[in-house]
Amino acid sequence: MEPLSGQDDSPQRVEASGAQAGHRPTEINALLGRGTRFEGKLYFEGRVRLDGDFQGEIRGDDVLVIGDGAHVAGDILVGACIVTGGEVSASIRARTAIELYAPSKVTGALHAPAIFIDRGVQFDGTCKMAPLDEADTRTSKEAAPPPSTPAPPTPASPAPPAGRE
C-alpha cells in the first residue's frame, strides 16, 4: 500500500483485497447505528459500519468502519479498519491497513502492514507496522471458536468437616 500522505483525506479510500467481484466496495452491508448496543461476537463479509456501542469480538475479511458516536471495546481482526470518530478500546489487527482519523480516541494495540494516524487523534497504546503472523491471518470461519469438549473428570475432593454452620 502506498503512503497515505498527500492523498485525499477521505476515510473511504482503503478497500479490502478480498472484496467480491459483484460487490461495490463502498456499499455498507451492515450498520449498527447510534443508540444501538450489542455485546457478543460479530463475523462479517463486505463493509460494516459501527456508530453504536459494541463490546466483544469482531472478525471479518473486509472493511470495518467505526464512526462518530461509536464506543467499541474488545478484539478486532479484519481486512481493514477505518476509525473516523468515536472511542475504541481494543486490540485491532488488520490484514491490509488501519486508519485513525480525528476526533477518534483509540486505546489498545494496533497491528497491520500499514497504519495511518491523523493529526488530532488521541491514541494510547502500541503499534506494530508489519504483516500479520500466519496465526493471525485465519479467515473468519477458521477464527470461530472450536466446539467445546467436556473437561476431564477430576478426583473428588475431601468432604468438609461436619458440624460447622
PDB file of C-alpha atoms in Angstrom:
ATOM      1  CA  MET A   1       0.000   0.000   0.000  1.00  0.00           C
ATOM      2  CA  GLU A   2       1.294   3.444  -0.865  1.00  0.00           C
ATOM      3  CA  PRO A   3       1.941   6.006   1.871  1.00  0.00           C
ATOM      4  CA  LEU A   4      -1.179   7.952   2.689  1.00  0.00           C
ATOM      5  CA  SER A   5       0.344  11.418   2.952  1.00  0.00           C
ATOM      6  CA  GLY A   6      -0.556  13.771   0.144  1.00  0.00           C
ATOM      7  CA  GLN A   7      -3.692  11.839  -0.722  1.00  0.00           C
ATOM      8  CA  ASP A   8      -7.301  12.805  -0.283  1.00  0.00           C
ATOM      9  CA  ASP A   9      -8.176  12.600   3.422  1.00  0.00           C
ATOM     10  CA  SER A  10     -11.422  10.777   2.691  1.00  0.00           C
ATOM     11  CA  PRO A  11     -11.718   7.756   5.008  1.00  0.00           C
ATOM     12  CA  GLN A  12     -13.360   5.752   2.221  1.00  0.00           C
ATOM     13  CA  ARG A  13     -10.144   5.085   0.270  1.00  0.00           C
ATOM     14  CA  VAL A  14      -8.990   1.803   1.860  1.00  0.00           C
ATOM     15  CA  GLU A  15     -10.600  -1.254   0.332  1.00  0.00           C
ATOM     16  CA  ALA A  16     -10.083  -4.845   1.387  1.00  0.00           C
ATOM     17  CA  SER A  17      -8.310  -7.018  -1.140  1.00  0.00           C
ATOM     18  CA  GLY A  18     -10.851  -9.809  -0.634  1.00  0.00           C
ATOM     19  CA  ALA A  19     -13.835  -7.862  -1.979  1.00  0.00           C
ATOM     20  CA  GLN A  20     -16.199  -9.999  -4.008  1.00  0.00           C
ATOM     21  CA  ALA A  21     -16.426  -9.468  -7.775  1.00  0.00           C
ATOM     22  CA  GLY A  22     -20.055  -8.247  -7.763  1.00  0.00           C
ATOM     23  CA  HIS A  23     -19.733  -6.285  -4.537  1.00  0.00           C
ATOM     24  CA  ARG A  24     -19.438  -2.492  -4.699  1.00  0.00           C
ATOM     25  CA  PRO A  25     -16.516  -1.596  -2.405  1.00  0.00           C
ATOM     26  CA  THR A  26     -18.160   1.442  -0.765  1.00  0.00           C
ATOM     27  CA  GLU A  27     -21.541  -0.209  -0.156  1.00  0.00           C
ATOM     28  CA  ILE A  28     -22.354  -0.802   3.525  1.00  0.00           C
ATOM     29  CA  ASN A  29     -23.546  -4.381   4.154  1.00  0.00           C
ATOM     30  CA  ALA A  30     -24.447  -3.869   7.823  1.00  0.00           C
ATOM     31  CA  LEU A  31     -24.850  -0.931  10.192  1.00  0.00           C
ATOM     32  CA  LEU A  32     -25.014  -0.729  13.976  1.00  0.00           C
ATOM     33  CA  GLY A  33     -26.490   2.760  14.325  1.00  0.00           C
ATOM     34  CA  ARG A  34     -26.342   5.353  17.083  1.00  0.00           C
ATOM     35  CA  GLY A  35     -28.358   4.441  20.150  1.00  0.00           C
ATOM     36  CA  THR A  36     -27.853   0.721  19.484  1.00  0.00           C
ATOM     37  CA  ARG A  37     -25.901  -1.523  21.843  1.00  0.00           C
ATOM     38  CA  PHE A  38     -24.558  -5.022  21.126  1.00  0.00           C
ATOM     39  CA  GLU A  39     -22.439  -7.432  23.140  1.00  0.00           C
ATOM     40  CA  GLY A  40     -21.030 -10.624  21.661  1.00  0.00           C
ATOM     41  CA  LYS A  41     -19.268 -11.824  18.526  1.00  0.00           C
ATOM     42  CA  LEU A  42     -19.617 -10.314  15.058  1.00  0.00           C
ATOM     43  CA  TYR A  43     -18.466 -12.226  11.961  1.00  0.00           C
ATOM     44  CA  PHE A  44     -18.987 -10.402   8.668  1.00  0.00           C
ATOM     45  CA  GLU A  45     -18.316 -10.185   4.927  1.00  0.00           C
ATOM     46  CA  GLY A  46     -18.386  -6.935   2.976  1.00  0.00           C
ATOM     47  CA  ARG A  47     -18.247  -3.483   4.546  1.00  0.00           C
ATOM     48  CA  VAL A  48     -19.666  -2.933   8.047  1.00  0.00           C
ATOM     49  CA  ARG A  49     -20.116   0.369   9.894  1.00  0.00           C
ATOM     50  CA  LEU A  50     -20.453   0.758  13.668  1.00  0.00           C
ATOM     51  CA  ASP A  51     -21.872   4.004  15.069  1.00  0.00           C
ATOM     52  CA  GLY A  52     -23.355   2.496  18.242  1.00  0.00           C
ATOM     53  CA  ASP A  53     -21.939   0.650  21.252  1.00  0.00           C
ATOM     54  CA  PHE A  54     -20.247  -2.709  20.647  1.00  0.00           C
ATOM     55  CA  GLN A  55     -18.451  -4.902  23.144  1.00  0.00           C
ATOM     56  CA  GLY A  56     -16.899  -8.209  22.150  1.00  0.00           C
ATOM     57  CA  GLU A  57     -15.098  -9.817  19.245  1.00  0.00           C
ATOM     58  CA  ILE A  58     -15.203  -8.667  15.612  1.00  0.00           C
ATOM     59  CA  ARG A  59     -13.897 -10.860  12.756  1.00  0.00           C
ATOM     60  CA  GLY A  60     -14.116 -10.282   9.016  1.00  0.00           C
ATOM     61  CA  ASP A  61     -12.145 -10.335   5.793  1.00  0.00           C
ATOM     62  CA  ASP A  62     -13.297  -6.936   4.568  1.00  0.00           C
ATOM     63  CA  VAL A  63     -13.604  -3.340   5.833  1.00  0.00           C
ATOM     64  CA  LEU A  64     -14.806  -2.287   9.290  1.00  0.00           C
ATOM     65  CA  VAL A  65     -15.680   1.411   9.684  1.00  0.00           C
ATOM     66  CA  ILE A  66     -16.041   2.777  13.209  1.00  0.00           C
ATOM     67  CA  GLY A  67     -17.832   6.110  13.050  1.00  0.00           C
ATOM     68  CA  ASP A  68     -18.800   9.103  15.156  1.00  0.00           C
ATOM     69  CA  GLY A  69     -20.616   8.233  18.350  1.00  0.00           C
ATOM     70  CA  ALA A  70     -19.312   4.666  18.431  1.00  0.00           C
ATOM     71  CA  HIS A  71     -17.970   3.056  21.607  1.00  0.00           C
ATOM     72  CA  VAL A  72     -16.166  -0.182  20.722  1.00  0.00           C
ATOM     73  CA  ALA A  73     -14.356  -2.451  23.177  1.00  0.00           C
ATOM     74  CA  GLY A  74     -12.862  -5.881  22.590  1.00  0.00           C
ATOM     75  CA  ASP A  75     -10.779  -7.659  19.972  1.00  0.00           C
ATOM     76  CA  ILE A  76     -10.835  -6.826  16.240  1.00  0.00           C
ATOM     77  CA  LEU A  77      -9.371  -8.870  13.355  1.00  0.00           C
ATOM     78  CA  VAL A  78     -10.412  -7.579   9.907  1.00  0.00           C
ATOM     79  CA  GLY A  79      -9.171  -6.890   6.389  1.00  0.00           C
ATOM     80  CA  ALA A  80      -9.008  -3.130   7.006  1.00  0.00           C
ATOM     81  CA  CYS A  81     -10.161  -0.926   9.878  1.00  0.00           C
ATOM     82  CA  ILE A  82     -11.093   2.738   9.466  1.00  0.00           C
ATOM     83  CA  VAL A  83     -11.879   4.743  12.609  1.00  0.00           C
ATOM     84  CA  THR A  84     -13.473   8.085  11.711  1.00  0.00           C
ATOM     85  CA  GLY A  85     -14.640   9.018  15.209  1.00  0.00           C
ATOM     86  CA  GLY A  86     -15.887   7.606  18.454  1.00  0.00           C
ATOM     87  CA  GLU A  87     -13.973   5.762  21.131  1.00  0.00           C
ATOM     88  CA  VAL A  88     -12.219   2.434  20.673  1.00  0.00           C
ATOM     89  CA  SER A  89     -10.603   0.360  23.398  1.00  0.00           C
ATOM     90  CA  ALA A  90      -9.448  -2.753  21.587  1.00  0.00           C
ATOM     91  CA  SER A  91      -6.698  -4.776  20.057  1.00  0.00           C
ATOM     92  CA  ILE A  92      -7.011  -4.021  16.323  1.00  0.00           C
ATOM     93  CA  ARG A  93      -5.341  -6.352  13.812  1.00  0.00           C
ATOM     94  CA  ALA A  94      -5.863  -5.731  10.097  1.00  0.00           C
ATOM     95  CA  ARG A  95      -4.530  -7.637   7.091  1.00  0.00           C
ATOM     96  CA  THR A  96      -4.110  -4.529   4.894  1.00  0.00           C
ATOM     97  CA  ALA A  97      -4.381  -1.266   6.869  1.00  0.00           C
ATOM     98  CA  ILE A  98      -5.587   0.622   9.921  1.00  0.00           C
ATOM     99  CA  GLU A  99      -6.581   4.296   9.565  1.00  0.00           C
ATOM    100  CA  LEU A 100      -7.405   6.568  12.507  1.00  0.00           C
ATOM    101  CA  TYR A 101      -8.994   9.978  11.871  1.00  0.00           C
ATOM    102  CA  ALA A 102      -9.701  12.872  14.257  1.00  0.00           C
ATOM    103  CA  PRO A 103     -11.620  13.154  16.539  1.00  0.00           C
ATOM    104  CA  SER A 104     -11.144   9.432  17.366  1.00  0.00           C
ATOM    105  CA  LYS A 105      -9.946   8.233  20.769  1.00  0.00           C
ATOM    106  CA  VAL A 106      -8.179   4.876  20.482  1.00  0.00           C
ATOM    107  CA  THR A 107      -6.649   2.809  23.275  1.00  0.00           C
ATOM    108  CA  GLY A 108      -5.000  -0.544  22.611  1.00  0.00           C
ATOM    109  CA  ALA A 109      -2.622  -2.407  20.358  1.00  0.00           C
ATOM    110  CA  LEU A 110      -2.558  -1.805  16.592  1.00  0.00           C
ATOM    111  CA  HIS A 111      -1.026  -4.360  14.202  1.00  0.00           C
ATOM    112  CA  ALA A 112      -1.166  -4.027  10.393  1.00  0.00           C
ATOM    113  CA  PRO A 113       1.190  -3.672   7.411  1.00  0.00           C
ATOM    114  CA  ALA A 114       0.096  -0.015   7.013  1.00  0.00           C
ATOM    115  CA  ILE A 115      -1.023   2.291   9.824  1.00  0.00           C
ATOM    116  CA  PHE A 116      -2.142   5.910   9.421  1.00  0.00           C
ATOM    117  CA  ILE A 117      -2.864   8.160  12.411  1.00  0.00           C
ATOM    118  CA  ASP A 118      -4.296  11.587  11.588  1.00  0.00           C
ATOM    119  CA  ARG A 119      -3.323  14.726  13.489  1.00  0.00           C
ATOM    120  CA  GLY A 120      -5.782  15.230  16.359  1.00  0.00           C
ATOM    121  CA  VAL A 121      -6.373  11.536  17.113  1.00  0.00           C
ATOM    122  CA  GLN A 122      -5.952  10.618  20.772  1.00  0.00           C
ATOM    123  CA  PHE A 123      -4.020   7.334  20.741  1.00  0.00           C
ATOM    124  CA  ASP A 124      -2.701   5.444  23.765  1.00  0.00           C
ATOM    125  CA  GLY A 125      -1.192   2.067  23.047  1.00  0.00           C
ATOM    126  CA  THR A 126       1.271   0.226  20.862  1.00  0.00           C
ATOM    127  CA  CYS A 127       1.739  -0.011  17.094  1.00  0.00           C
ATOM    128  CA  LYS A 128       3.282  -2.852  15.138  1.00  0.00           C
ATOM    129  CA  MET A 129       3.585  -2.000  11.465  1.00  0.00           C
ATOM    130  CA  ALA A 130       4.225  -5.396   9.865  1.00  0.00           C
ATOM    131  CA  PRO A 131       2.259  -8.131   8.121  1.00  0.00           C
ATOM    132  CA  LEU A 132       0.176 -10.271  10.459  1.00  0.00           C
ATOM    133  CA  ASP A 133       1.565 -13.617  11.525  1.00  0.00           C
ATOM    134  CA  GLU A 134       0.069 -16.733   9.925  1.00  0.00           C
ATOM    135  CA  ALA A 135      -1.851 -17.480  13.110  1.00  0.00           C
ATOM    136  CA  ASP A 136      -3.479 -14.029  12.833  1.00  0.00           C
ATOM    137  CA  THR A 137      -4.473 -14.324   9.175  1.00  0.00           C
ATOM    138  CA  ARG A 138      -7.046 -17.077   9.613  1.00  0.00           C
ATOM    139  CA  THR A 139     -10.336 -16.459   7.832  1.00  0.00           C
ATOM    140  CA  SER A 140     -13.351 -15.576   9.927  1.00  0.00           C
ATOM    141  CA  LYS A 141     -14.639 -19.148   9.636  1.00  0.00           C
ATOM    142  CA  GLU A 142     -11.363 -20.543  10.935  1.00  0.00           C
ATOM    143  CA  ALA A 143     -11.317 -17.962  13.722  1.00  0.00           C
ATOM    144  CA  ALA A 144     -14.629 -19.245  15.075  1.00  0.00           C
ATOM    145  CA  PRO A 145     -14.222 -20.871  18.464  1.00  0.00           C
ATOM    146  CA  PRO A 146     -13.766 -24.636  18.411  1.00  0.00           C
ATOM    147  CA  PRO A 147     -16.621 -26.825  19.641  1.00  0.00           C
ATOM    148  CA  SER A 148     -16.472 -27.224  23.380  1.00  0.00           C
ATOM    149  CA  THR A 149     -15.343 -30.514  24.865  1.00  0.00           C
ATOM    150  CA  PRO A 150     -16.187 -31.666  28.352  1.00  0.00           C
ATOM    151  CA  ALA A 151     -13.477 -31.225  30.939  1.00  0.00           C
ATOM    152  CA  PRO A 152     -11.753 -34.397  32.109  1.00  0.00           C
ATOM    153  CA  PRO A 153     -13.045 -35.750  35.411  1.00  0.00           C
ATOM    154  CA  THR A 154     -11.172 -34.561  38.470  1.00  0.00           C
ATOM    155  CA  PRO A 155     -10.553 -36.563  41.617  1.00  0.00           C
ATOM    156  CA  ALA A 156     -13.121 -35.992  44.332  1.00  0.00           C
ATOM    157  CA  SER A 157     -12.107 -33.507  46.973  1.00  0.00           C
ATOM    158  CA  PRO A 158     -12.354 -34.409  50.633  1.00  0.00           C
ATOM    159  CA  ALA A 159     -15.663 -33.557  52.284  1.00  0.00           C
ATOM    160  CA  PRO A 160     -15.657 -30.547  54.625  1.00  0.00           C
ATOM    161  CA  PRO A 161     -15.662 -31.354  58.327  1.00  0.00           C
ATOM    162  CA  ALA A 162     -19.155 -31.871  59.761  1.00  0.00           C
ATOM    163  CA  GLY A 163     -20.619 -29.635  62.424  1.00  0.00           C
ATOM    164  CA  ARG A 164     -19.701 -26.209  61.015  1.00  0.00           C
ATOM    165  CA  GLU A 165     -22.566 -23.824  60.430  1.00  0.00           C
TER     166      GLU A 165
END
